[in-house]
Amino acid sequence: AADILDQVRMLQDSWALACLRRAVDITTEGVLEGLRAASVGMTESEVMETVDYVYRYRGATLGFPTSVQYVSRSGAEVFQEEDLLHIDTGAAFRHFSADVQRTIPIRGTLDAEQRRLYEIAMDVQKTVIQMVRPGVTWWELHNTADRMLREAGGYDEFWTYGIGHFIGMEVHDEGDYEVPLRPGMVLAIEQGVAPPNGPRVAFEDDVLVTEDGYEWLSSTIPIEIDDMEDMLRAESSMAGFTKKER
């Protein structure tokens, strides 16, 4: 049955796309609230619970367990001013799951080294997304990211996963990674810069293959540095709760 069903799962009809769009919208709201709420002294779990609360309040479930991690070091109990926060998350709406990743500075602005790595990762992410169109293969996207990371300073050596995966009724949905892309396919495009001595910067975005190109479904979650830093200056609507003495 997989020979038939896997092909069907790769192509999203109007109902599936409506559910995926709603899942992305809810994910956007949750991520923005969580990242704005994140501050020095908060824990990973506190940020995670903020995001997940928004999902459930909006009638969604978790496509997979939300991951909030320290990126500049490990083993800390709370976020410190110099830390980067990395989030990997996705709300599921009527069984269709989003999947996004973002990286932000806890202090609200990137330092010089963080900015350098952030720009490398962002350039790769934007380039690959802009390549998405009917007829392109997954391997063309992957090889482009691999080449760009290598040319940026050998960061391909520390990249341990592919450029992305199909999403739909599962966050890692069924799909044939050898066939050219077709309209109606939805991919989570992901990659990152992860030098062994840190810091690590990673992105993931949900992208629909259209008749003549692509639609960047998760573009409402800021990725450009100025937009990201502006987003962090806005107070979370949950600030009155998250800033209470713990």
Short mmCIF file of C-alpha atoms in Angstrom, two decimals:
data_model
loop_
_atom_site.label_atom_id
_atom_site.label_comp_id
_atom_site.label_asym_id
_atom_site.label_seq_id
_atom_site.Cartn_x
_atom_site.Cartn_y
_atom_site.Cartn_z
CA ALA A 1 0.00 0.00 0.00
CA ALA A 2 2.92 2.36 0.62
CA ASP A 3 3.70 2.48 -3.10
CA ILE A 4 0.31 4.15 -3.60
CA LEU A 5 -0.26 6.01 -0.35
CA ASP A 6 3.20 7.59 -0.14
CA GLN A 7 2.61 9.27 -3.50
CA VAL A 8 -0.77 10.58 -2.35
CA ARG A 9 0.67 11.92 0.93
CA MET A 10 3.24 13.98 -1.00
CA LEU A 11 0.57 16.17 -2.65
CA GLN A 12 -1.63 18.38 -0.44
CA ASP A 13 -5.16 19.20 -1.57
CA SER A 14 -7.10 22.35 -0.66
CA TRP A 15 -8.28 20.90 2.68
CA ALA A 16 -4.77 19.83 3.67
CA LEU A 17 -3.31 23.20 2.68
CA ALA A 18 -5.96 25.04 4.70
CA CYS A 19 -5.03 22.96 7.75
CA LEU A 20 -1.31 23.46 7.17
CA ARG A 21 -1.76 27.21 6.80
CA ARG A 22 -3.68 27.33 10.06
CA ALA A 23 -0.99 25.22 11.74
CA VAL A 24 1.67 27.66 10.53
CA ASP A 25 -0.38 30.66 11.70
CA ILE A 26 -0.75 29.20 15.19
CA THR A 27 2.93 28.24 15.24
CA THR A 28 3.84 31.81 14.30
CA GLU A 29 1.79 33.21 17.18
CA GLY A 30 3.26 30.76 19.66
CA VAL A 31 6.85 31.30 18.55
CA LEU A 32 6.55 35.09 18.63
CA GLU A 33 5.06 35.03 22.13
CA GLY A 34 7.71 32.62 23.37
CA LEU A 35 10.67 34.44 21.87
CA ARG A 36 9.47 37.83 23.09
CA ALA A 37 8.94 36.41 26.56
CA ALA A 38 12.39 34.79 26.70
CA SER A 39 14.75 36.69 28.97
CA VAL A 40 17.74 36.36 31.27
CA GLY A 41 16.82 34.10 34.16
CA MET A 42 14.18 32.07 32.33
CA THR A 43 14.65 28.36 31.75
CA GLU A 44 14.26 26.36 28.56
CA SER A 45 11.11 24.74 29.92
CA GLU A 46 9.51 28.08 30.78
CA VAL A 47 9.95 29.34 27.21
CA MET A 48 8.71 26.00 25.85
CA GLU A 49 5.60 26.04 28.02
CA THR A 50 4.81 29.58 26.86
CA VAL A 51 4.88 28.47 23.23
CA ASP A 52 2.89 25.29 23.84
CA TYR A 53 0.24 27.16 25.83
CA VAL A 54 -0.51 29.36 22.82
CA TYR A 55 -0.87 26.30 20.58
CA ARG A 56 -3.37 24.65 22.90
CA TYR A 57 -5.27 27.88 23.54
CA ARG A 58 -5.73 28.28 19.77
CA GLY A 59 -7.14 24.76 19.43
CA ALA A 60 -4.00 23.07 18.13
CA THR A 61 -1.92 20.21 19.43
CA LEU A 62 1.82 19.64 19.23
CA GLY A 63 3.10 18.28 15.95
CA PHE A 64 6.10 17.10 17.98
CA PRO A 65 7.59 18.06 21.36
CA THR A 66 8.78 21.68 21.32
CA SER A 67 12.53 21.95 21.79
CA VAL A 68 14.08 25.06 23.35
CA GLN A 69 17.84 24.89 23.79
CA TYR A 70 20.84 26.90 24.84
CA VAL A 71 23.15 27.28 21.89
CA SER A 72 26.26 29.03 23.16
CA ARG A 73 26.94 26.44 25.90
CA SER A 74 25.34 23.52 27.66
CA GLY A 75 24.45 22.64 31.23
CA ALA A 76 23.22 26.07 32.35
CA GLU A 77 20.08 26.19 34.46
CA VAL A 78 18.82 29.53 33.16
CA PHE A 79 19.46 31.76 30.16
CA GLN A 80 22.26 34.29 30.52
CA GLU A 81 22.66 37.54 28.63
CA GLU A 82 25.25 36.20 26.16
CA ASP A 83 23.22 33.09 25.21
CA LEU A 84 21.53 32.26 21.96
CA LEU A 85 18.18 30.50 22.15
CA HIS A 86 17.28 27.92 19.52
CA ILE A 87 13.71 26.72 19.11
CA ASP A 88 12.40 23.81 17.00
CA THR A 89 8.63 23.56 17.11
CA GLY A 90 5.39 23.13 15.24
CA ALA A 91 1.69 23.25 16.04
CA ALA A 92 -0.59 20.63 14.52
CA PHE A 93 -4.08 21.58 13.37
CA ARG A 94 -6.49 18.77 12.49
CA HIS A 95 -3.52 16.40 12.25
CA PHE A 96 -1.46 18.59 9.87
CA SER A 97 1.79 19.80 11.38
CA ALA A 98 4.00 22.83 10.87
CA ASP A 99 7.76 22.64 11.55
CA VAL A 100 9.94 25.71 12.11
CA GLN A 101 13.23 26.66 13.74
CA ARG A 102 14.59 30.05 14.77
CA THR A 103 17.62 31.32 16.69
CA ILE A 104 17.61 34.54 18.72
CA PRO A 105 19.97 36.36 21.12
CA ILE A 106 18.65 36.55 24.68
CA ARG A 107 20.06 40.07 25.04
CA GLY A 108 17.97 41.15 22.04
CA THR A 109 20.86 41.92 19.68
CA LEU A 110 23.56 39.78 18.08
CA ASP A 111 27.23 40.30 18.87
CA ALA A 112 29.78 40.33 16.03
CA GLU A 113 30.46 36.58 15.92
CA GLN A 114 26.81 35.65 16.36
CA ARG A 115 25.90 38.02 13.54
CA ARG A 116 28.54 36.54 11.24
CA LEU A 117 27.25 33.00 11.71
CA TYR A 118 23.63 34.14 11.60
CA GLU A 119 24.18 35.81 8.22
CA ILE A 120 25.81 32.68 6.80
CA ALA A 121 22.90 30.50 7.88
CA MET A 122 20.32 33.03 6.74
CA ASP A 123 21.91 33.40 3.29
CA VAL A 124 21.86 29.63 2.80
CA GLN A 125 18.26 29.39 3.97
CA LYS A 126 17.01 32.16 1.69
CA THR A 127 18.96 30.87 -1.31
CA VAL A 128 17.57 27.35 -0.98
CA ILE A 129 13.99 28.55 -0.46
CA GLN A 130 14.24 30.74 -3.55
CA MET A 131 15.27 27.66 -5.57
CA VAL A 132 12.04 25.81 -4.78
CA ARG A 133 9.88 25.31 -7.87
CA PRO A 134 8.40 22.45 -9.91
CA GLY A 135 11.09 20.30 -11.52
CA VAL A 136 13.80 20.94 -8.93
CA THR A 137 14.96 17.94 -6.93
CA TRP A 138 15.54 17.63 -3.21
CA TRP A 139 19.16 16.79 -3.93
CA GLU A 140 19.68 20.03 -5.88
CA LEU A 141 18.49 21.95 -2.81
CA HIS A 142 20.65 19.87 -0.49
CA ASN A 143 23.78 20.14 -2.60
CA THR A 144 23.39 23.91 -2.86
CA ALA A 145 23.23 24.24 0.92
CA ASP A 146 26.17 21.88 1.33
CA ARG A 147 28.28 23.88 -1.13
CA MET A 148 27.41 27.24 0.43
CA LEU A 149 28.24 26.02 3.94
CA ARG A 150 31.55 24.63 2.68
CA GLU A 151 32.48 27.84 0.87
CA ALA A 152 31.53 29.94 3.91
CA GLY A 153 34.23 28.30 6.00
CA GLY A 154 33.92 24.54 5.97
CA TYR A 155 30.69 24.48 7.97
CA ASP A 156 29.40 21.59 5.87
CA GLU A 157 31.66 19.37 7.98
CA PHE A 158 29.46 20.00 11.00
CA TRP A 159 26.13 19.73 9.16
CA THR A 160 24.75 16.32 10.05
CA TYR A 161 21.29 16.29 8.43
CA GLY A 162 19.66 16.96 5.06
CA ILE A 163 18.17 20.18 3.72
CA GLY A 164 14.66 19.27 4.80
CA HIS A 165 11.72 16.92 4.54
CA PHE A 166 8.11 16.68 3.43
CA ILE A 167 5.44 17.78 5.90
CA GLY A 168 1.73 17.02 6.00
CA MET A 169 -0.18 14.70 8.29
CA GLU A 170 3.13 13.90 9.96
CA VAL A 171 5.85 16.40 10.73
CA HIS A 172 8.23 14.08 8.85
CA ASP A 173 5.78 12.90 6.24
CA GLU A 174 6.12 10.27 3.55
CA GLY A 175 7.83 11.26 0.32
CA ASP A 176 10.14 10.26 -2.49
CA TYR A 177 13.31 12.35 -2.31
CA GLU A 178 14.45 11.30 -5.77
CA VAL A 179 11.54 12.66 -7.85
CA PRO A 180 11.34 16.30 -9.01
CA LEU A 181 9.17 18.65 -6.96
CA ARG A 182 5.55 19.12 -8.02
CA PRO A 183 2.91 21.75 -7.16
CA GLY A 184 1.13 20.87 -3.93
CA MET A 185 4.18 19.45 -2.17
CA VAL A 186 5.13 21.13 1.11
CA LEU A 187 8.68 20.99 2.44
CA ALA A 188 10.28 22.00 5.70
CA ILE A 189 13.59 23.57 4.59
CA GLU A 190 16.18 23.36 7.39
CA GLN A 191 19.90 23.86 7.86
CA GLY A 192 22.32 25.52 10.18
CA VAL A 193 25.83 26.63 11.03
CA ALA A 194 27.10 24.55 13.93
CA PRO A 195 30.84 24.92 14.63
CA PRO A 196 31.98 22.59 17.42
CA ASN A 197 33.05 25.53 19.59
CA GLY A 198 29.73 27.33 19.05
CA PRO A 199 27.59 29.28 18.79
CA ARG A 200 25.08 27.36 16.64
CA VAL A 201 22.54 29.08 14.41
CA ALA A 202 19.79 27.13 12.64
CA PHE A 203 16.63 27.88 10.68
CA GLU A 204 13.68 25.88 9.38
CA ASP A 205 10.79 27.11 7.25
CA ASP A 206 7.69 25.61 5.67
CA VAL A 207 7.53 26.10 1.91
CA LEU A 208 4.76 25.20 -0.55
CA VAL A 209 5.64 24.29 -4.13
CA THR A 210 3.33 26.31 -6.40
CA GLU A 211 2.64 26.13 -10.15
CA ASP A 212 5.42 28.57 -10.97
CA GLY A 213 7.61 28.71 -7.87
CA TYR A 214 7.10 28.66 -4.14
CA GLU A 215 5.16 30.18 -1.25
CA TRP A 216 7.10 30.77 1.96
CA LEU A 217 4.38 29.86 4.45
CA SER A 218 6.35 30.66 7.61
CA SER A 219 7.81 33.97 6.43
CA THR A 220 5.71 35.73 9.08
CA ILE A 221 8.28 34.60 11.67
CA PRO A 222 11.09 37.15 11.22
CA ILE A 223 14.42 35.90 9.89
CA GLU A 224 16.16 39.09 8.70
CA ILE A 225 18.36 40.46 11.47
CA ASP A 226 16.72 43.89 11.73
CA ASP A 227 13.24 42.33 11.67
CA MET A 228 14.21 39.73 14.25
CA GLU A 229 15.70 42.29 16.62
CA ASP A 230 12.68 44.57 16.16
CA MET A 231 10.42 41.64 16.99
CA LEU A 232 12.31 41.01 20.23
CA ARG A 233 11.83 44.65 21.34
CA ALA A 234 8.06 44.15 21.40
CA GLU A 235 6.80 42.87 24.74
CA SER A 236 5.06 39.51 24.85
CA SER A 237 1.36 39.68 25.68
CA MET A 238 2.20 37.15 28.39
CA ALA A 239 4.89 39.33 29.97
CA GLY A 240 2.77 40.10 33.03
CA PHE A 241 2.75 36.42 33.84
CA THR A 242 6.24 35.34 32.80
CA LYS A 243 7.95 38.23 34.58
CA LYS A 244 6.45 37.43 37.96
CA GLU A 245 8.97 36.43 40.61
CA ARG A 246 9.71 32.72 40.32
#
